[in-house]
Amino acid sequence: MSTRTKITALPALLLLAAVTMPLGCAVGPQPTQMYGTKDLPKDWLALQGSDWRLDVLTPSTREYLQRVRENMSTERTGAEYRFYGRYSDATMKQMAEANEFASSSFLTASKTLNKNLTPELYGTAETYDDANWHYAANANDELRSMKDDWGRFWLTDQPSKLSPFPITPTGGQP
């Protein structure tokens, strides 16, 4: 293989390596959010009565949300709300507590938990961390063996036999 062929083949091989290397990478980091949080609404008090997420809540939680909604509608008819255009601090605190209570009730409800009984498993036997370590170990082996393959491809893993001069072994063995 001439030097010119080696130089023109190098960009194609680098492109091939750049395209195929991400295929051996891990899928992604382990999820850091609790399971079911993607279904959490931003505001429980703004949901319509027919929303499926309200059905997951316990009856006492639904009643509490209804009481807070009634307090909100009562305050909207008051002079303070009409003048300032916002709820009182006590009502705002009650709204925040209702949202937090409903969210925790939703996340611990049996219907939410039964959707995925093993959220920490990535497959049937591996967690996300196990899978990432598995991929990292394989990628490490593949990258180290790729250096050996690269040397064999470019014929740099052993001295040339094409020299007109005698080649003496440099490995220390006769």
mmCIF file with all atom_site columns, C-alpha atoms in Angstrom:
data_model
loop_
_atom_site.group_PDB
_atom_site.id
_atom_site.type_symbol
_atom_site.label_atom_id
_atom_site.label_alt_id
_atom_site.label_comp_id
_atom_site.label_asym_id
_atom_site.label_entity_id
_atom_site.label_seq_id
_atom_site.pdbx_PDB_ins_code
_atom_site.Cartn_x
_atom_site.Cartn_y
_atom_site.Cartn_z
_atom_site.occupancy
_atom_site.B_iso_or_equiv
_atom_site.pdbx_formal_charge
_atom_site.auth_seq_id
_atom_site.auth_comp_id
_atom_site.auth_asym_id
_atom_site.auth_atom_id
_atom_site.pdbx_PDB_model_num
ATOM 1   C CA . MET A 1 1   ? 0.000   0.000   0.000  1.00 0.00 ? 1   MET A CA 1
ATOM 2   C CA . SER A 1 2   ? 1.530   3.293   -1.020 1.00 0.00 ? 2   SER A CA 1
ATOM 3   C CA . THR A 1 3   ? 1.698   6.385   1.123  1.00 0.00 ? 3   THR A CA 1
ATOM 4   C CA . ARG A 1 4   ? -0.788  8.149   -1.153 1.00 0.00 ? 4   ARG A CA 1
ATOM 5   C CA . THR A 1 5   ? -3.338  5.355   -0.678 1.00 0.00 ? 5   THR A CA 1
ATOM 6   C CA . LYS A 1 6   ? -2.837  5.453   3.104  1.00 0.00 ? 6   LYS A CA 1
ATOM 7   C CA . ILE A 1 7   ? -3.407  9.214   3.205  1.00 0.00 ? 7   ILE A CA 1
ATOM 8   C CA . THR A 1 8   ? -6.583  9.124   1.085  1.00 0.00 ? 8   THR A CA 1
ATOM 9   C CA . ALA A 1 9   ? -8.019  6.177   3.023  1.00 0.00 ? 9   ALA A CA 1
ATOM 10  C CA . LEU A 1 10  ? -7.479  7.850   6.390  1.00 0.00 ? 10  LEU A CA 1
ATOM 11  C CA . PRO A 1 11  ? -10.448 10.306  6.231  1.00 0.00 ? 11  PRO A CA 1
ATOM 12  C CA . ALA A 1 12  ? -12.814 7.507   5.196  1.00 0.00 ? 12  ALA A CA 1
ATOM 13  C CA . LEU A 1 13  ? -11.668 5.324   8.085  1.00 0.00 ? 13  LEU A CA 1
ATOM 14  C CA . LEU A 1 14  ? -11.915 8.184   10.576 1.00 0.00 ? 14  LEU A CA 1
ATOM 15  C CA . LEU A 1 15  ? -15.455 8.870   9.373  1.00 0.00 ? 15  LEU A CA 1
ATOM 16  C CA . LEU A 1 16  ? -16.321 5.186   9.743  1.00 0.00 ? 16  LEU A CA 1
ATOM 17  C CA . ALA A 1 17  ? -14.899 5.140   13.282 1.00 0.00 ? 17  ALA A CA 1
ATOM 18  C CA . ALA A 1 18  ? -16.799 8.327   14.192 1.00 0.00 ? 18  ALA A CA 1
ATOM 19  C CA . VAL A 1 19  ? -20.066 6.826   12.958 1.00 0.00 ? 19  VAL A CA 1
ATOM 20  C CA . THR A 1 20  ? -19.710 3.386   14.536 1.00 0.00 ? 20  THR A CA 1
ATOM 21  C CA . MET A 1 21  ? -18.210 4.369   17.902 1.00 0.00 ? 21  MET A CA 1
ATOM 22  C CA . PRO A 1 22  ? -21.420 5.861   19.393 1.00 0.00 ? 22  PRO A CA 1
ATOM 23  C CA . LEU A 1 23  ? -23.207 2.589   18.692 1.00 0.00 ? 23  LEU A CA 1
ATOM 24  C CA . GLY A 1 24  ? -21.225 0.911   21.440 1.00 0.00 ? 24  GLY A CA 1
ATOM 25  C CA . CYS A 1 25  ? -21.927 3.577   24.058 1.00 0.00 ? 25  CYS A CA 1
ATOM 26  C CA . ALA A 1 26  ? -24.314 3.126   26.969 1.00 0.00 ? 26  ALA A CA 1
ATOM 27  C CA . VAL A 1 27  ? -27.958 3.993   26.473 1.00 0.00 ? 27  VAL A CA 1
ATOM 28  C CA . GLY A 1 28  ? -27.936 6.843   28.958 1.00 0.00 ? 28  GLY A CA 1
ATOM 29  C CA . PRO A 1 29  ? -27.745 7.745   32.575 1.00 0.00 ? 29  PRO A CA 1
ATOM 30  C CA . GLN A 1 30  ? -29.906 6.122   35.190 1.00 0.00 ? 30  GLN A CA 1
ATOM 31  C CA . PRO A 1 31  ? -33.152 8.009   35.660 1.00 0.00 ? 31  PRO A CA 1
ATOM 32  C CA . THR A 1 32  ? -33.033 10.299  38.654 1.00 0.00 ? 32  THR A CA 1
ATOM 33  C CA . GLN A 1 33  ? -36.736 10.977  38.970 1.00 0.00 ? 33  GLN A CA 1
ATOM 34  C CA . MET A 1 34  ? -39.221 8.903   40.870 1.00 0.00 ? 34  MET A CA 1
ATOM 35  C CA . TYR A 1 35  ? -41.438 6.728   38.706 1.00 0.00 ? 35  TYR A CA 1
ATOM 36  C CA . GLY A 1 36  ? -44.771 8.350   37.855 1.00 0.00 ? 36  GLY A CA 1
ATOM 37  C CA . THR A 1 37  ? -43.588 11.955  38.003 1.00 0.00 ? 37  THR A CA 1
ATOM 38  C CA . LYS A 1 38  ? -44.147 12.438  34.273 1.00 0.00 ? 38  LYS A CA 1
ATOM 39  C CA . ASP A 1 39  ? -47.881 12.067  34.928 1.00 0.00 ? 39  ASP A CA 1
ATOM 40  C CA . LEU A 1 40  ? -47.938 14.684  37.699 1.00 0.00 ? 40  LEU A CA 1
ATOM 41  C CA . PRO A 1 41  ? -49.836 17.832  36.755 1.00 0.00 ? 41  PRO A CA 1
ATOM 42  C CA . LYS A 1 42  ? -48.342 21.224  37.515 1.00 0.00 ? 42  LYS A CA 1
ATOM 43  C CA . ASP A 1 43  ? -51.516 22.285  39.303 1.00 0.00 ? 43  ASP A CA 1
ATOM 44  C CA . TRP A 1 44  ? -53.946 19.740  40.749 1.00 0.00 ? 44  TRP A CA 1
ATOM 45  C CA . LEU A 1 45  ? -56.497 22.463  41.359 1.00 0.00 ? 45  LEU A CA 1
ATOM 46  C CA . ALA A 1 46  ? -56.726 23.317  37.651 1.00 0.00 ? 46  ALA A CA 1
ATOM 47  C CA . LEU A 1 47  ? -57.680 19.773  36.557 1.00 0.00 ? 47  LEU A CA 1
ATOM 48  C CA . GLN A 1 48  ? -61.158 19.037  35.247 1.00 0.00 ? 48  GLN A CA 1
ATOM 49  C CA . GLY A 1 49  ? -63.262 16.578  37.250 1.00 0.00 ? 49  GLY A CA 1
ATOM 50  C CA . SER A 1 50  ? -63.030 13.962  34.493 1.00 0.00 ? 50  SER A CA 1
ATOM 51  C CA . ASP A 1 51  ? -59.210 13.766  34.533 1.00 0.00 ? 51  ASP A CA 1
ATOM 52  C CA . TRP A 1 52  ? -57.963 10.185  35.093 1.00 0.00 ? 52  TRP A CA 1
ATOM 53  C CA . ARG A 1 53  ? -55.336 11.349  37.579 1.00 0.00 ? 53  ARG A CA 1
ATOM 54  C CA . LEU A 1 54  ? -58.040 12.437  40.008 1.00 0.00 ? 54  LEU A CA 1
ATOM 55  C CA . ASP A 1 55  ? -59.457 8.906   39.988 1.00 0.00 ? 55  ASP A CA 1
ATOM 56  C CA . VAL A 1 56  ? -56.124 7.569   41.271 1.00 0.00 ? 56  VAL A CA 1
ATOM 57  C CA . LEU A 1 57  ? -56.298 9.763   44.385 1.00 0.00 ? 57  LEU A CA 1
ATOM 58  C CA . THR A 1 58  ? -57.942 8.616   47.582 1.00 0.00 ? 58  THR A CA 1
ATOM 59  C CA . PRO A 1 59  ? -61.453 9.949   48.295 1.00 0.00 ? 59  PRO A CA 1
ATOM 60  C CA . SER A 1 60  ? -60.172 12.067  51.196 1.00 0.00 ? 60  SER A CA 1
ATOM 61  C CA . THR A 1 61  ? -57.583 13.726  48.917 1.00 0.00 ? 61  THR A CA 1
ATOM 62  C CA . ARG A 1 62  ? -60.243 14.464  46.299 1.00 0.00 ? 62  ARG A CA 1
ATOM 63  C CA . GLU A 1 63  ? -62.473 15.996  48.990 1.00 0.00 ? 63  GLU A CA 1
ATOM 64  C CA . TYR A 1 64  ? -59.581 18.137  50.234 1.00 0.00 ? 64  TYR A CA 1
ATOM 65  C CA . LEU A 1 65  ? -58.924 19.411  46.711 1.00 0.00 ? 65  LEU A CA 1
ATOM 66  C CA . GLN A 1 66  ? -62.629 20.183  46.332 1.00 0.00 ? 66  GLN A CA 1
ATOM 67  C CA . ARG A 1 67  ? -62.650 22.175  49.597 1.00 0.00 ? 67  ARG A CA 1
ATOM 68  C CA . VAL A 1 68  ? -59.634 24.210  48.457 1.00 0.00 ? 68  VAL A CA 1
ATOM 69  C CA . ARG A 1 69  ? -61.342 24.895  45.108 1.00 0.00 ? 69  ARG A CA 1
ATOM 70  C CA . GLU A 1 70  ? -64.439 26.110  46.974 1.00 0.00 ? 70  GLU A CA 1
ATOM 71  C CA . ASN A 1 71  ? -62.280 28.406  49.133 1.00 0.00 ? 71  ASN A CA 1
ATOM 72  C CA . MET A 1 72  ? -60.670 29.759  45.981 1.00 0.00 ? 72  MET A CA 1
ATOM 73  C CA . SER A 1 73  ? -64.028 30.475  44.310 1.00 0.00 ? 73  SER A CA 1
ATOM 74  C CA . THR A 1 74  ? -65.320 32.128  47.506 1.00 0.00 ? 74  THR A CA 1
ATOM 75  C CA . GLU A 1 75  ? -62.256 34.355  47.666 1.00 0.00 ? 75  GLU A CA 1
ATOM 76  C CA . ARG A 1 76  ? -62.568 35.297  43.965 1.00 0.00 ? 76  ARG A CA 1
ATOM 77  C CA . THR A 1 77  ? -65.932 36.915  44.758 1.00 0.00 ? 77  THR A CA 1
ATOM 78  C CA . GLY A 1 78  ? -64.416 38.999  47.584 1.00 0.00 ? 78  GLY A CA 1
ATOM 79  C CA . ALA A 1 79  ? -63.323 42.632  47.398 1.00 0.00 ? 79  ALA A CA 1
ATOM 80  C CA . GLU A 1 80  ? -59.659 41.892  48.084 1.00 0.00 ? 80  GLU A CA 1
ATOM 81  C CA . TYR A 1 81  ? -59.369 39.563  45.073 1.00 0.00 ? 81  TYR A CA 1
ATOM 82  C CA . ARG A 1 82  ? -61.209 42.039  42.832 1.00 0.00 ? 82  ARG A CA 1
ATOM 83  C CA . PHE A 1 83  ? -58.932 44.883  43.961 1.00 0.00 ? 83  PHE A CA 1
ATOM 84  C CA . TYR A 1 84  ? -55.525 43.111  44.006 1.00 0.00 ? 84  TYR A CA 1
ATOM 85  C CA . GLY A 1 85  ? -56.291 40.415  41.440 1.00 0.00 ? 85  GLY A CA 1
ATOM 86  C CA . ARG A 1 86  ? -54.657 37.660  43.497 1.00 0.00 ? 86  ARG A CA 1
ATOM 87  C CA . TYR A 1 87  ? -55.432 35.297  46.329 1.00 0.00 ? 87  TYR A CA 1
ATOM 88  C CA . SER A 1 88  ? -54.521 36.020  49.941 1.00 0.00 ? 88  SER A CA 1
ATOM 89  C CA . ASP A 1 89  ? -51.339 34.580  51.389 1.00 0.00 ? 89  ASP A CA 1
ATOM 90  C CA . ALA A 1 90  ? -53.292 32.062  53.460 1.00 0.00 ? 90  ALA A CA 1
ATOM 91  C CA . THR A 1 91  ? -55.114 30.776  50.366 1.00 0.00 ? 91  THR A CA 1
ATOM 92  C CA . MET A 1 92  ? -51.876 30.629  48.370 1.00 0.00 ? 92  MET A CA 1
ATOM 93  C CA . LYS A 1 93  ? -50.321 28.549  51.174 1.00 0.00 ? 93  LYS A CA 1
ATOM 94  C CA . GLN A 1 94  ? -53.375 26.267  51.239 1.00 0.00 ? 94  GLN A CA 1
ATOM 95  C CA . MET A 1 95  ? -53.157 25.846  47.443 1.00 0.00 ? 95  MET A CA 1
ATOM 96  C CA . ALA A 1 96  ? -49.458 24.905  47.640 1.00 0.00 ? 96  ALA A CA 1
ATOM 97  C CA . GLU A 1 97  ? -50.145 22.409  50.431 1.00 0.00 ? 97  GLU A CA 1
ATOM 98  C CA . ALA A 1 98  ? -53.027 20.882  48.465 1.00 0.00 ? 98  ALA A CA 1
ATOM 99  C CA . ASN A 1 99  ? -50.822 20.432  45.386 1.00 0.00 ? 99  ASN A CA 1
ATOM 100 C CA . GLU A 1 100 ? -48.046 18.859  47.434 1.00 0.00 ? 100 GLU A CA 1
ATOM 101 C CA . PHE A 1 101 ? -50.465 16.566  49.263 1.00 0.00 ? 101 PHE A CA 1
ATOM 102 C CA . ALA A 1 102 ? -52.149 15.471  46.028 1.00 0.00 ? 102 ALA A CA 1
ATOM 103 C CA . SER A 1 103 ? -48.784 14.809  44.354 1.00 0.00 ? 103 SER A CA 1
ATOM 104 C CA . SER A 1 104 ? -47.529 12.649  47.198 1.00 0.00 ? 104 SER A CA 1
ATOM 105 C CA . SER A 1 105 ? -50.873 10.838  47.317 1.00 0.00 ? 105 SER A CA 1
ATOM 106 C CA . PHE A 1 106 ? -50.693 10.202  43.556 1.00 0.00 ? 106 PHE A CA 1
ATOM 107 C CA . LEU A 1 107 ? -47.121 8.870   43.687 1.00 0.00 ? 107 LEU A CA 1
ATOM 108 C CA . THR A 1 108 ? -47.906 6.462   46.523 1.00 0.00 ? 108 THR A CA 1
ATOM 109 C CA . ALA A 1 109 ? -51.234 5.254   45.138 1.00 0.00 ? 109 ALA A CA 1
ATOM 110 C CA . SER A 1 110 ? -51.409 1.576   44.272 1.00 0.00 ? 110 SER A CA 1
ATOM 111 C CA . LYS A 1 111 ? -52.537 2.303   40.701 1.00 0.00 ? 111 LYS A CA 1
ATOM 112 C CA . THR A 1 112 ? -49.411 4.393   40.099 1.00 0.00 ? 112 THR A CA 1
ATOM 113 C CA . LEU A 1 113 ? -47.091 1.865   41.697 1.00 0.00 ? 113 LEU A CA 1
ATOM 114 C CA . ASN A 1 114 ? -48.663 -1.062  39.814 1.00 0.00 ? 114 ASN A CA 1
ATOM 115 C CA . LYS A 1 115 ? -47.841 0.508   36.444 1.00 0.00 ? 115 LYS A CA 1
ATOM 116 C CA . ASN A 1 116 ? -44.177 -0.461  36.847 1.00 0.00 ? 116 ASN A CA 1
ATOM 117 C CA . LEU A 1 117 ? -43.235 -2.756  39.698 1.00 0.00 ? 117 LEU A CA 1
ATOM 118 C CA . THR A 1 118 ? -39.507 -2.728  38.873 1.00 0.00 ? 118 THR A CA 1
ATOM 119 C CA . PRO A 1 119 ? -38.669 0.818   37.771 1.00 0.00 ? 119 PRO A CA 1
ATOM 120 C CA . GLU A 1 120 ? -34.994 0.451   38.712 1.00 0.00 ? 120 GLU A CA 1
ATOM 121 C CA . LEU A 1 121 ? -34.386 -2.453  36.310 1.00 0.00 ? 121 LEU A CA 1
ATOM 122 C CA . TYR A 1 122 ? -33.208 -1.709  32.794 1.00 0.00 ? 122 TYR A CA 1
ATOM 123 C CA . GLY A 1 123 ? -33.751 -5.242  31.531 1.00 0.00 ? 123 GLY A CA 1
ATOM 124 C CA . THR A 1 124 ? -34.828 -8.477  33.117 1.00 0.00 ? 124 THR A CA 1
ATOM 125 C CA . ALA A 1 125 ? -31.686 -8.809  35.231 1.00 0.00 ? 125 ALA A CA 1
ATOM 126 C CA . GLU A 1 126 ? -29.718 -5.553  35.061 1.00 0.00 ? 126 GLU A CA 1
ATOM 127 C CA . THR A 1 127 ? -30.196 -2.150  36.623 1.00 0.00 ? 127 THR A CA 1
ATOM 128 C CA . TYR A 1 128 ? -29.201 0.964   34.699 1.00 0.00 ? 128 TYR A CA 1
ATOM 129 C CA . ASP A 1 129 ? -25.866 1.045   36.534 1.00 0.00 ? 129 ASP A CA 1
ATOM 130 C CA . ASP A 1 130 ? -25.176 -2.609  35.769 1.00 0.00 ? 130 ASP A CA 1
ATOM 131 C CA . ALA A 1 131 ? -25.963 -2.057  32.095 1.00 0.00 ? 131 ALA A CA 1
ATOM 132 C CA . ASN A 1 132 ? -23.748 1.036   31.953 1.00 0.00 ? 132 ASN A CA 1
ATOM 133 C CA . TRP A 1 133 ? -20.830 -0.859  33.546 1.00 0.00 ? 133 TRP A CA 1
ATOM 134 C CA . HIS A 1 134 ? -21.378 -3.721  31.102 1.00 0.00 ? 134 HIS A CA 1
ATOM 135 C CA . TYR A 1 135 ? -21.295 -1.357  28.113 1.00 0.00 ? 135 TYR A CA 1
ATOM 136 C CA . ALA A 1 136 ? -18.268 0.510   29.506 1.00 0.00 ? 136 ALA A CA 1
ATOM 137 C CA . ALA A 1 137 ? -16.285 -2.720  29.969 1.00 0.00 ? 137 ALA A CA 1
ATOM 138 C CA . ASN A 1 138 ? -17.140 -3.867  26.437 1.00 0.00 ? 138 ASN A CA 1
ATOM 139 C CA . ALA A 1 139 ? -16.290 -0.467  24.957 1.00 0.00 ? 139 ALA A CA 1
ATOM 140 C CA . ASN A 1 140 ? -12.952 -0.493  26.795 1.00 0.00 ? 140 ASN A CA 1
ATOM 141 C CA . ASP A 1 141 ? -12.081 -3.950  25.421 1.00 0.00 ? 141 ASP A CA 1
ATOM 142 C CA . GLU A 1 142 ? -13.199 -2.980  21.927 1.00 0.00 ? 142 GLU A CA 1
ATOM 143 C CA . LEU A 1 143 ? -11.201 0.253   21.889 1.00 0.00 ? 143 LEU A CA 1
ATOM 144 C CA . ARG A 1 144 ? -8.046  -1.510  23.119 1.00 0.00 ? 144 ARG A CA 1
ATOM 145 C CA . SER A 1 145 ? -8.431  -4.283  20.533 1.00 0.00 ? 145 SER A CA 1
ATOM 146 C CA . MET A 1 146 ? -9.152  -1.690  17.857 1.00 0.00 ? 146 MET A CA 1
ATOM 147 C CA . LYS A 1 147 ? -5.616  -0.328  18.337 1.00 0.00 ? 147 LYS A CA 1
ATOM 148 C CA . ASP A 1 148 ? -4.246  -3.790  17.586 1.00 0.00 ? 148 ASP A CA 1
ATOM 149 C CA . ASP A 1 149 ? -6.537  -4.121  14.564 1.00 0.00 ? 149 ASP A CA 1
ATOM 150 C CA . TRP A 1 150 ? -5.508  -0.657  13.417 1.00 0.00 ? 150 TRP A CA 1
ATOM 151 C CA . GLY A 1 151 ? -1.845  -1.681  13.527 1.00 0.00 ? 151 GLY A CA 1
ATOM 152 C CA . ARG A 1 152 ? -2.557  -4.821  11.503 1.00 0.00 ? 152 ARG A CA 1
ATOM 153 C CA . PHE A 1 153 ? -4.600  -2.816  8.983  1.00 0.00 ? 153 PHE A CA 1
ATOM 154 C CA . TRP A 1 154 ? -1.812  -0.276  8.400  1.00 0.00 ? 154 TRP A CA 1
ATOM 155 C CA . LEU A 1 155 ? 0.821   -3.065  8.548  1.00 0.00 ? 155 LEU A CA 1
ATOM 156 C CA . THR A 1 156 ? 2.645   -1.392  11.420 1.00 0.00 ? 156 THR A CA 1
ATOM 157 C CA . ASP A 1 157 ? 2.414   -4.322  13.812 1.00 0.00 ? 157 ASP A CA 1
ATOM 158 C CA . GLN A 1 158 ? 5.589   -5.946  12.414 1.00 0.00 ? 158 GLN A CA 1
ATOM 159 C CA . PRO A 1 159 ? 8.644   -4.799  10.476 1.00 0.00 ? 159 PRO A CA 1
ATOM 160 C CA . SER A 1 160 ? 8.520   -4.690  6.692  1.00 0.00 ? 160 SER A CA 1
ATOM 161 C CA . LYS A 1 161 ? 9.847   -7.690  4.767  1.00 0.00 ? 161 LYS A CA 1
ATOM 162 C CA . LEU A 1 162 ? 10.276  -5.634  1.601  1.00 0.00 ? 162 LEU A CA 1
ATOM 163 C CA . SER A 1 163 ? 13.530  -3.898  2.499  1.00 0.00 ? 163 SER A CA 1
ATOM 164 C CA . PRO A 1 164 ? 16.558  -4.571  0.287  1.00 0.00 ? 164 PRO A CA 1
ATOM 165 C CA . PHE A 1 165 ? 18.685  -4.597  3.428  1.00 0.00 ? 165 PHE A CA 1
ATOM 166 C CA . PRO A 1 166 ? 18.675  -7.402  5.974  1.00 0.00 ? 166 PRO A CA 1
ATOM 167 C CA . ILE A 1 167 ? 16.273  -6.726  8.843  1.00 0.00 ? 167 ILE A CA 1
ATOM 168 C CA . THR A 1 168 ? 17.555  -7.792  12.229 1.00 0.00 ? 168 THR A CA 1
ATOM 169 C CA . PRO A 1 169 ? 15.007  -8.719  14.853 1.00 0.00 ? 169 PRO A CA 1
ATOM 170 C CA . THR A 1 170 ? 14.815  -6.141  17.624 1.00 0.00 ? 170 THR A CA 1
ATOM 171 C CA . GLY A 1 171 ? 12.831  -8.249  20.035 1.00 0.00 ? 171 GLY A CA 1
ATOM 172 C CA . GLY A 1 172 ? 15.939  -9.741  21.675 1.00 0.00 ? 172 GLY A CA 1
ATOM 173 C CA . GLN A 1 173 ? 15.305  -13.254 20.377 1.00 0.00 ? 173 GLN A CA 1
ATOM 174 C CA . PRO A 1 174 ? 17.580  -14.822 17.702 1.00 0.00 ? 174 PRO A CA 1
#
